[in-house]
Coordinates of C-alpha atoms in Angstrom, one line a residue:
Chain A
X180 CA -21.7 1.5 -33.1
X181 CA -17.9 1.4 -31.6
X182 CA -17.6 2.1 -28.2
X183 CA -15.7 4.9 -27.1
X184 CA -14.6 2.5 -24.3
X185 CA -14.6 -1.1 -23.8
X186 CA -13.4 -2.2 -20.6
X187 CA -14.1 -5.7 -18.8
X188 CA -17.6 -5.4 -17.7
X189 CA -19.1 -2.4 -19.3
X190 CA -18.6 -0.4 -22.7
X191 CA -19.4 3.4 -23.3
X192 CA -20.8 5.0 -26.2
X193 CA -21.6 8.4 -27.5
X194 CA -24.6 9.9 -27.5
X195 CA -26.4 12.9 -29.2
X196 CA -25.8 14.8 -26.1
X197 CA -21.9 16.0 -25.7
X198 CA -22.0 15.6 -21.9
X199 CA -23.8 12.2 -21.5
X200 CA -22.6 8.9 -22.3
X201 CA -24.8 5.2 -22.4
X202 CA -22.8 3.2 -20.6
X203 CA -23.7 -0.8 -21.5
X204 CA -23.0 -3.6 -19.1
X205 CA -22.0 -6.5 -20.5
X206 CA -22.7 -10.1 -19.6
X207 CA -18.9 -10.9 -19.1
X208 CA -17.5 -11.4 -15.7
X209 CA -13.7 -11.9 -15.0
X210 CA -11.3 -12.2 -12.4
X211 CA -7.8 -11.6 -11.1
X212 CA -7.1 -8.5 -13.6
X213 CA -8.5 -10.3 -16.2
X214 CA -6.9 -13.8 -15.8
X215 CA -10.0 -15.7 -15.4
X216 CA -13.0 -15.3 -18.3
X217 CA -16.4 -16.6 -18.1
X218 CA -19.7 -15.6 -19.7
X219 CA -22.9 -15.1 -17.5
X220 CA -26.2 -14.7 -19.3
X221 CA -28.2 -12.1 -17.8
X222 CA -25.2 -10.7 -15.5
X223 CA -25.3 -7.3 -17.6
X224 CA -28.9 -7.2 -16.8
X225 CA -28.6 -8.1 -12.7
X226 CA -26.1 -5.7 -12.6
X227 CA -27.2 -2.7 -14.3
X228 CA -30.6 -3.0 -11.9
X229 CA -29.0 -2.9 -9.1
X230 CA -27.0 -0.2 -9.9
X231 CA -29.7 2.0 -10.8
X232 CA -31.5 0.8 -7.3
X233 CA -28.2 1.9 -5.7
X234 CA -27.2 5.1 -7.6
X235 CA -30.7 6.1 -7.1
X236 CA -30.9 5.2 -3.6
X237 CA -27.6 7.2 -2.7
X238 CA -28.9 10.1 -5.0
X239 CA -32.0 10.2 -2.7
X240 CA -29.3 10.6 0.2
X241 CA -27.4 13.6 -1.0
X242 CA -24.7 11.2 -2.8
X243 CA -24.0 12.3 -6.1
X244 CA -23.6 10.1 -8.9
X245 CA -23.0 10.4 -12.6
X246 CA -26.1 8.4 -13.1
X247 CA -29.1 10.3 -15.1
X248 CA -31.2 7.5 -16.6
X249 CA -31.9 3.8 -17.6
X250 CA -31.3 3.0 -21.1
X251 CA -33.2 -0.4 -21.1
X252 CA -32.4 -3.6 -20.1
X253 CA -28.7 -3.7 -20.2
X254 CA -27.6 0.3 -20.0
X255 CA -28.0 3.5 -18.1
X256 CA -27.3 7.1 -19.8
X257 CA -24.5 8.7 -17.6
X258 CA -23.1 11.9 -17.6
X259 CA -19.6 11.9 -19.1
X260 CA -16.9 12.1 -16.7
X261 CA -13.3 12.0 -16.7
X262 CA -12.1 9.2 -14.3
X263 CA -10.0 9.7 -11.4
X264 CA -7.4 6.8 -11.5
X265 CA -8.2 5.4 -8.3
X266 CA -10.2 2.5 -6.8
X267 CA -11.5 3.4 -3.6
X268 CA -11.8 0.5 -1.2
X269 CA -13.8 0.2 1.6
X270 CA -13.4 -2.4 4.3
X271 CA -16.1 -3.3 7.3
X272 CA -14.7 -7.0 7.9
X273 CA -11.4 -8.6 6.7
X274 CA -11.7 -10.5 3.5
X275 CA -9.7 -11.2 -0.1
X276 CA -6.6 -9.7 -0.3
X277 CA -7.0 -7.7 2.6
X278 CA -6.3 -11.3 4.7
X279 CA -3.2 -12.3 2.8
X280 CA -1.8 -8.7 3.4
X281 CA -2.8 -8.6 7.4
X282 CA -2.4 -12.1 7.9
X283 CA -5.9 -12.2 9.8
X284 CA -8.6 -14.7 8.6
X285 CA -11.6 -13.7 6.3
X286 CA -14.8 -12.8 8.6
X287 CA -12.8 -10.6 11.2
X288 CA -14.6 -7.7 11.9
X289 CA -12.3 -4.2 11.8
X290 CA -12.8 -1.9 14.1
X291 CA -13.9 0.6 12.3
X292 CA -13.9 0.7 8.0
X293 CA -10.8 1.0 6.2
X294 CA -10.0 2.7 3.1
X295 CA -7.7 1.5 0.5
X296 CA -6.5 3.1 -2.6
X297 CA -5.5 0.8 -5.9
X298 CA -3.8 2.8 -8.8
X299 CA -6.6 1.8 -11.7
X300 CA -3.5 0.3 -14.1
X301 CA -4.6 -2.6 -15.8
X302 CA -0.9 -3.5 -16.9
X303 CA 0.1 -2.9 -13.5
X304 CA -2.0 -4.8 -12.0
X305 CA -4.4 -2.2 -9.8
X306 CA -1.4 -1.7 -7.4
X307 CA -2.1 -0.6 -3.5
X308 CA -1.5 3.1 -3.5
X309 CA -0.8 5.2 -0.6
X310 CA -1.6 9.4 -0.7
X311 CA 2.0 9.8 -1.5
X312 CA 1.5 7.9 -4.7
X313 CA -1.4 9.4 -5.6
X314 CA 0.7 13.1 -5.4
X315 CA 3.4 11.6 -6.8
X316 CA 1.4 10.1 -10.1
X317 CA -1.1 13.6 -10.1
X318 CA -3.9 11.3 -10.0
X319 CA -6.1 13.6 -8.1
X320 CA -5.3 16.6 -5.7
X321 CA -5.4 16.2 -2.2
X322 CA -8.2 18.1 -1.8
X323 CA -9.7 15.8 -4.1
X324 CA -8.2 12.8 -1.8
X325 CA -9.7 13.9 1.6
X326 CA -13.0 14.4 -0.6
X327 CA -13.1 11.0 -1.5
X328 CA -12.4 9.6 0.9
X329 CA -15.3 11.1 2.7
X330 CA -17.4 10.3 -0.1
X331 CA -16.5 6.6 0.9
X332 CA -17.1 6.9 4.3
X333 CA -20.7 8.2 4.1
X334 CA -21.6 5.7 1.0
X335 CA -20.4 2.9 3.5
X336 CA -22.6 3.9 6.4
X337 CA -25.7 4.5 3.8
X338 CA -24.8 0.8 1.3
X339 CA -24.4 -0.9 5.1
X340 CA -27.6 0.1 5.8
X341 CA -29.2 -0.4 3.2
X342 CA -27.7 -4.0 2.5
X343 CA -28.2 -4.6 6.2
X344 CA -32.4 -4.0 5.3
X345 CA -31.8 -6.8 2.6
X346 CA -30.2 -9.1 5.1
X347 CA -26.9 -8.5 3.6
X348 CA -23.5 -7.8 5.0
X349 CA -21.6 -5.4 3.2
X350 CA -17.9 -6.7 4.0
X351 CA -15.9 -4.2 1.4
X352 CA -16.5 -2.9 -1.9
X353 CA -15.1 -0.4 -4.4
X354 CA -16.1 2.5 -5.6
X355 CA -14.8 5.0 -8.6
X356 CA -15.2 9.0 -9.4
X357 CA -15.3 11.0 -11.8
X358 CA -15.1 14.7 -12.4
X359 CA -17.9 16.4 -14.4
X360 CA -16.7 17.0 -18.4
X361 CA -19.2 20.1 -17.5
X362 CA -17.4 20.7 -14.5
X363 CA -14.4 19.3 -12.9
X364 CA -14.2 20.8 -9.8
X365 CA -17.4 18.8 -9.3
X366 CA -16.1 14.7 -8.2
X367 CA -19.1 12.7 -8.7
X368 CA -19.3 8.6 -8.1
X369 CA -19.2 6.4 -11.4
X370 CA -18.5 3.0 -12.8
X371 CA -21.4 0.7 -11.2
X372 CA -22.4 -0.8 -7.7
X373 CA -23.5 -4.3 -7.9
X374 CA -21.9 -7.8 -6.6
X375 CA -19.4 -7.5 -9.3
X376 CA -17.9 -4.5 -6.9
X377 CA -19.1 -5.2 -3.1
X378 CA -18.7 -8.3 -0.9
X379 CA -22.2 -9.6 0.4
X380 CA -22.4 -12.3 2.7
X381 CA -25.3 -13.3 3.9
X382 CA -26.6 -11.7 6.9
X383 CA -27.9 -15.1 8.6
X384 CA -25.5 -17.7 7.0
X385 CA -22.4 -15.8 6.0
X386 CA -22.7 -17.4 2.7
X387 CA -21.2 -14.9 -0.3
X388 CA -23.5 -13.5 -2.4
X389 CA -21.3 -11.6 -4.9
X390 CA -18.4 -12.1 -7.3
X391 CA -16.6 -14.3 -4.9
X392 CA -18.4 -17.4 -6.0
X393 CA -17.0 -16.6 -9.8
X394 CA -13.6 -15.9 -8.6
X395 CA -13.8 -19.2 -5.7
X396 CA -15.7 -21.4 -8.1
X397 CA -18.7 -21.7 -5.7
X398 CA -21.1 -22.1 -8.1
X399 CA -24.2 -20.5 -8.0
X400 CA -23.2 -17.0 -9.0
X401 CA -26.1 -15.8 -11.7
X402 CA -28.4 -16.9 -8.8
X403 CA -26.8 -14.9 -5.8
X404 CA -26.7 -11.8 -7.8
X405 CA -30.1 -12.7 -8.8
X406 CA -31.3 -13.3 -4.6
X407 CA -29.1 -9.9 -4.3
X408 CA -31.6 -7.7 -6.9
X409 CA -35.0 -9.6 -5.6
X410 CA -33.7 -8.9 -1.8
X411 CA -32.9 -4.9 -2.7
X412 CA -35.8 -4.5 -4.8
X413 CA -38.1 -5.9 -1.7
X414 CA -35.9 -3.1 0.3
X415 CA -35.8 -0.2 -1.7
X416 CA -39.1 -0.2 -4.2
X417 CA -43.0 0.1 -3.2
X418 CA -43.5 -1.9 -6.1
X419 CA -44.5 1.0 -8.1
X420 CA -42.8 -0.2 -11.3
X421 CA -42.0 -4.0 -12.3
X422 CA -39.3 -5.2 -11.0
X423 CA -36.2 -5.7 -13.0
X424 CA -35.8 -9.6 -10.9
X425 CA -39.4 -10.6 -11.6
X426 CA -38.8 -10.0 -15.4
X427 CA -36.0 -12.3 -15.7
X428 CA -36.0 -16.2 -15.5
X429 CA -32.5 -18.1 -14.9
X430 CA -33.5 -21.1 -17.0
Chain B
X111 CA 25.9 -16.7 24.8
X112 CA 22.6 -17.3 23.4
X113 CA 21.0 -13.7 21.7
X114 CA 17.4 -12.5 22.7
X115 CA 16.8 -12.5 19.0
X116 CA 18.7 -13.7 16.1
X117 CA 17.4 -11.3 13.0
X118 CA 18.9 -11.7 9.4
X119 CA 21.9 -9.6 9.7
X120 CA 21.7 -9.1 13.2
X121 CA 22.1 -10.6 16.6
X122 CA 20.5 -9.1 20.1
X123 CA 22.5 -10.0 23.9
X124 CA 21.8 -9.0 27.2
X125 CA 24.4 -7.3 29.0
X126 CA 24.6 -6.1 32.5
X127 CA 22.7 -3.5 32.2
X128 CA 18.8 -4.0 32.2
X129 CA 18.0 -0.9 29.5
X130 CA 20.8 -2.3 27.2
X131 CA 21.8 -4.8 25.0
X132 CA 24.4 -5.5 22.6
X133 CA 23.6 -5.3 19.1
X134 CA 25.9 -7.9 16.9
X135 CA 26.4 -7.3 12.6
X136 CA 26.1 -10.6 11.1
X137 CA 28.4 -11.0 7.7
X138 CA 25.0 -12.7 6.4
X139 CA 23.2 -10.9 3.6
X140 CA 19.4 -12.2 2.6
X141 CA 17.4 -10.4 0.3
X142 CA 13.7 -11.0 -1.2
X143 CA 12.2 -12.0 2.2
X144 CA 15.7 -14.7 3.0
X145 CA 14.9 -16.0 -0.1
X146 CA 18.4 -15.4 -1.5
X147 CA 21.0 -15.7 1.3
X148 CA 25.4 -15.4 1.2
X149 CA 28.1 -14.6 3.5
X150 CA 30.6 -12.0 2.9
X151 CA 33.5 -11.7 4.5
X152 CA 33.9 -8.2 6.8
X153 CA 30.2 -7.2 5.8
X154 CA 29.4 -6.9 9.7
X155 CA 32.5 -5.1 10.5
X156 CA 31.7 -2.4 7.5
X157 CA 27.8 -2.0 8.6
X158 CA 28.9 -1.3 11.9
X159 CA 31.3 1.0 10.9
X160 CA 28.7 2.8 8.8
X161 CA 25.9 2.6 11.5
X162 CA 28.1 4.0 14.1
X163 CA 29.4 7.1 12.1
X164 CA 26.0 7.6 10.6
X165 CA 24.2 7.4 14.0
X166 CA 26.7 9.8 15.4
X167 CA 26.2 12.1 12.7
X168 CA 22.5 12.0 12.9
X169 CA 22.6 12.4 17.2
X170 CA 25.1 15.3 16.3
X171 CA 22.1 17.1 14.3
X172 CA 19.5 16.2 16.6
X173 CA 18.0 13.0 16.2
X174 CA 17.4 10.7 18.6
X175 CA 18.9 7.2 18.6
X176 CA 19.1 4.0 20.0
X177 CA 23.0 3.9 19.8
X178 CA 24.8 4.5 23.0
X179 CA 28.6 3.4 22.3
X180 CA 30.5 1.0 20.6
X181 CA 31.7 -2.9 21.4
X182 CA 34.5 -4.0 19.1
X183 CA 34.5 -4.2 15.4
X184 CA 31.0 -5.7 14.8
X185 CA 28.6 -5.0 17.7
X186 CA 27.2 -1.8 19.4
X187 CA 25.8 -1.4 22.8
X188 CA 22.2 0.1 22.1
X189 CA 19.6 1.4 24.5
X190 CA 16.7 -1.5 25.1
X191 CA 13.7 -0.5 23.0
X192 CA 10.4 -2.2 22.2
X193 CA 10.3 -2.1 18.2
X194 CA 7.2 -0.9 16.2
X195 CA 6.8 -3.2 14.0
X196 CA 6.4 -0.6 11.1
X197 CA 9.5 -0.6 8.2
X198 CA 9.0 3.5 7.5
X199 CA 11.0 3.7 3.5
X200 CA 11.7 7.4 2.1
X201 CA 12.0 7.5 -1.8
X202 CA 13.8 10.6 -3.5
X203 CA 14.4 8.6 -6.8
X204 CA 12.3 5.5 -8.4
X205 CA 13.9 2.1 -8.0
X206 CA 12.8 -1.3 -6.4
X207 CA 9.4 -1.5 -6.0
X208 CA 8.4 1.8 -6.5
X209 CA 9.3 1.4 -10.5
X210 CA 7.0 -1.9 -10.5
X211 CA 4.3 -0.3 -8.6
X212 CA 4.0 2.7 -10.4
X213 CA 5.4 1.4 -13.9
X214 CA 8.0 4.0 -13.9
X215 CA 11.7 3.5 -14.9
X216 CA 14.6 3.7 -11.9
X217 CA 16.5 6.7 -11.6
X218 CA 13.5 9.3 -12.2
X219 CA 13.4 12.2 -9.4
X220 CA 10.5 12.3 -7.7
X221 CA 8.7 15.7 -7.0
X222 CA 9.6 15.3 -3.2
X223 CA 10.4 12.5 -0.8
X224 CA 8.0 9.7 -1.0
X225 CA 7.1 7.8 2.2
X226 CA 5.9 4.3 2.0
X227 CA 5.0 2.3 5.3
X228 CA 5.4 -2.1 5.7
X229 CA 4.6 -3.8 8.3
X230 CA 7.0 -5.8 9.4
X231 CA 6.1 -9.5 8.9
X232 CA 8.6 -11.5 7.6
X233 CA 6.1 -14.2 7.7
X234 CA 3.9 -12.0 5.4
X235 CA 6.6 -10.8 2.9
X236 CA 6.9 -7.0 4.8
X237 CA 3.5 -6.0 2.6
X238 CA 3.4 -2.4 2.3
X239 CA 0.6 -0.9 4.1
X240 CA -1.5 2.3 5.0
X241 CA -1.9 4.5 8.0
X242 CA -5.6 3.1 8.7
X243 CA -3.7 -0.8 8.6
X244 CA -0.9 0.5 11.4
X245 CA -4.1 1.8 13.0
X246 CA -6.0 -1.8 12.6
X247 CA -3.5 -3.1 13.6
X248 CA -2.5 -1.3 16.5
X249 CA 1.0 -0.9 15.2
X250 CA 1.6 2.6 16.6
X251 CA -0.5 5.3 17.7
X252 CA -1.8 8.0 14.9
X253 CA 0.2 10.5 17.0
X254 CA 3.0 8.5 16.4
X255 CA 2.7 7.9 12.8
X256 CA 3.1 11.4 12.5
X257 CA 6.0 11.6 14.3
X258 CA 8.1 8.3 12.2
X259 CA 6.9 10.3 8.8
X260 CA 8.5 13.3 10.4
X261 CA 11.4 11.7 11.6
X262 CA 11.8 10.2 8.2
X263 CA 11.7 13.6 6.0
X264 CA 14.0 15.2 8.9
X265 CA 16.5 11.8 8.5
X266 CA 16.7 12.5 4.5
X267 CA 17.2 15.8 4.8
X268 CA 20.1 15.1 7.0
X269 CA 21.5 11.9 5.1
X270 CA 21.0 13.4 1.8
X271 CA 23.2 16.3 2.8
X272 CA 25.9 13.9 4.3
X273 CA 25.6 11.1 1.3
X274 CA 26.0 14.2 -1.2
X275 CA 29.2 15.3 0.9
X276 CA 30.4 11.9 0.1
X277 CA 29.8 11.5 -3.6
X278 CA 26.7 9.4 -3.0
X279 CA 22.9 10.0 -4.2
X280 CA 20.8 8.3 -1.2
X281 CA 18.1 7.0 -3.7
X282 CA 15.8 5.8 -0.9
X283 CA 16.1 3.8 2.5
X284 CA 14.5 1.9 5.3
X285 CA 14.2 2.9 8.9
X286 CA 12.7 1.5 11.5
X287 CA 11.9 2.9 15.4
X288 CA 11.5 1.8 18.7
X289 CA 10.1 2.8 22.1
X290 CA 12.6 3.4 24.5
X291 CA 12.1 0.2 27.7
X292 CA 13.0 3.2 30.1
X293 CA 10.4 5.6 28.5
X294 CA 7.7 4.1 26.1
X295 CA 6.2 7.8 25.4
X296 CA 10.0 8.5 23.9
X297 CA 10.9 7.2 20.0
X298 CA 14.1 6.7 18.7
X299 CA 16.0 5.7 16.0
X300 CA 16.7 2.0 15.3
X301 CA 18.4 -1.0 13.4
X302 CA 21.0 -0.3 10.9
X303 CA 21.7 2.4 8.9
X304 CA 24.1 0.8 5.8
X305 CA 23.9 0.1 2.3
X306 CA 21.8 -3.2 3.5
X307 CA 18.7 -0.3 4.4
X308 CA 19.9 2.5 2.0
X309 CA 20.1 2.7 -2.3
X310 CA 23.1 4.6 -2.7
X311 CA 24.4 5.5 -6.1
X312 CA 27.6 7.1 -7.2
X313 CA 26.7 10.5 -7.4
X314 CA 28.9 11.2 -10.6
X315 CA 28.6 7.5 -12.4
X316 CA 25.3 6.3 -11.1
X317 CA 26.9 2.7 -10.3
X318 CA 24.8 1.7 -7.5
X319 CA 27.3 0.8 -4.3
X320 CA 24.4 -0.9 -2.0
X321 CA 23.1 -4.4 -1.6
X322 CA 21.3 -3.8 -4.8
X323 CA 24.4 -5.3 -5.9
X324 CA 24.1 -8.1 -4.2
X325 CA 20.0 -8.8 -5.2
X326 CA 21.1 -8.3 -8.7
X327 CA 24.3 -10.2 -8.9
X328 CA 26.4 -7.2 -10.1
X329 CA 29.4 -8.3 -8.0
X330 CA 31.7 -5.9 -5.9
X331 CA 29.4 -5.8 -3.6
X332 CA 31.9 -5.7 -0.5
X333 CA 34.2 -3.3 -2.8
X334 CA 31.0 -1.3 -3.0
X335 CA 30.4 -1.6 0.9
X336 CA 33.9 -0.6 1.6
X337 CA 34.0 2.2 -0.6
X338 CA 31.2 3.8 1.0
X339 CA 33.1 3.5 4.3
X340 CA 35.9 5.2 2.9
X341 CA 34.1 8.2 1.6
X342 CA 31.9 8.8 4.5
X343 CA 34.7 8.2 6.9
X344 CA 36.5 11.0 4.9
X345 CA 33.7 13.2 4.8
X346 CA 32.0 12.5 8.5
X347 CA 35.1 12.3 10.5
X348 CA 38.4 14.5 11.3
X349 CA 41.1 11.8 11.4
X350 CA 41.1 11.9 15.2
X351 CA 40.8 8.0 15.3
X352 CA 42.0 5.3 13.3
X353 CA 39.8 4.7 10.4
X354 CA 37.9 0.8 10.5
X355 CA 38.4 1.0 6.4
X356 CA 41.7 1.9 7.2
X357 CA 42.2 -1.0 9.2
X358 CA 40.3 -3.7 7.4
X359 CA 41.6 -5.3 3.9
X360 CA 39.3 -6.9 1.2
X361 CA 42.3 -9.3 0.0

């Protein structure tokens, strides 16, 4: 089967349904818009659960998603969206690039979250945008803007929460939309939610728990994201269905 | 006399007066953060020049500046201000940065004026920023934020009309504000306004006549400088005084 997309963590496909779309993750991981490579066995799998734990946990609280089902080990059924060109970034303590830009060290605390928006341009890099750009390049309405923006807000106080339960800090992550091929005037969150897209230090130690140890050569990095999916499978399941974690060995 | 401050084109003094200080045009041009530095010969003299009829033009129309009379050929005496530390940039045409960021070509209109905010950080490379940074930050109030994008599209307006009278397209500049030392609650107008803060193009030719021509080694650059004098002179002033092109040679 060719994908209809391929990008650097994930690859859609079509389905038999015209609004729904598997979308695979793969095992891949890279860094610094593609610069850096590496191969993780079992990543696709780690992240895929915990997106499904997430999108199902924000579903739950009124967040919609363009999740609809799991599709084994490695893949989810989504509905099909077109994707808003933006990255949404949300900010709780000051970390990555956001340092080098303020000039503050990682582990500040903000004062309150900040969003950023990154044009989604490959070629250019995933520039910082401001909501000039964004009417400028007609990537989304400013309707559209306030409403995600929102949307960003609300999944940072439920994800802080949520990680917080774990024993995770959620220092920034990223999130993407889409708007329904069914219906467009309905913006729905897409792509995935996993280590690959947050910042998890954690709680107790501060140590990172997320994508961080790939990009810093920490070492360790199948096994943090693995501690991640045990930790929010402990916080978010009753243990009415095996767990995605226990399944899986590292060996 | 030692200056207050000693900028890249610009030197501060204290004069008698406590709210006032003399503001001094360097011939020094630096571009790409000082990276790239030259003298040219009557480059302060023309800046002034083109500050002093472009900040009388602008307090003629209603905008409030930090200007209060002129000292000799390369210095002004300016009101005392406390700078925010905010580089406010208006875009009516791609070029610079803009055509990197968003991967368009220079010279392409824009729908509308396009307002990007820096914090200025020469330490940090001026990185462009958002409203919630100036509000991390601290760098101004939101209520003043407001006001500098205001100011800005009120400043274009104003320039564009004037540049146009003069043959020139104003392609985008920099402006930066400050709180009066008399009255904190009370913003004006600051720094420079010259083809060191403004892309100016030759309305009929395109041939840019700013310190692009410098950055890009195109040459003519006080030719350039000089000519832009000339036309705004002709199109800002009445021929009541004696013209500082007029008196000033290139040899």
């Amino acid at each position: 089967m060719t994908p209809l997309y391929e990008g650097k963590a994930k690859r859609l496909f079509a389905t038999d349904h015209p609004n729904e779309l598997l979308m695979e993750f793969k095992d891949s991981a890279t860094a610094f818009n593609g610069a850096k490579k590496a191969e993780f066995e079992n990543k696709g799998r780690f992240n895929k659960a915990l997106t499904v734990l997430l999108y199902r946990a924000l579903e739950a609280r009124g967040v919609p998603t363009h999740f609809v089902r799991e599709a084994g080990d490695v893949a989810l059924i989504v509905k099909k969206v077109d994707i808003i060109p933006i990255e949404l970034v949300v900010r709780n303590v000051v970390a990555g690039s956001l340092a080098k830009r303020l000039g503050r060290p990682e582990g500040v605390r903000l004062s309150g979250p900040l969003i950023e928006l990154y044009y989604k341009d490959d070629a250019l890099g995933d520039p910082m945008i401001n909501d000039e750009h964004v009417r400028e390049l007609a990537l989304a309405t400013p309707e559209e803007v306030v409403r995600l923006k929102a949307f960003g807000l609300r999944v940072n106080d439920l994800l802080t929460e949520i990680f917080s339960g774990a024993g995770l800090m959620l220092v920034d992550f990223k999130l993407e939309f889409g708007r329904l091929a069914s219906d467009p005037a309905t913006v729905v969150l897409a792509d995935e939610i996993s280590p690959d897209t947050c910042r998890l230090w954690d709680a107790q130690t501060g140590e990172k728990m997320d994508k961080d140890r790939f990009r810093r050569d920490l070492g360790g990095v199948m096994e943090s994201y693995a501690e991640v999916l045990r930790r929010l499978e402990k916080e978010l399941t009753s243990g009415e269905s095996p767990s995605a974690s226990a399944s899986l060995s590292l060996s």
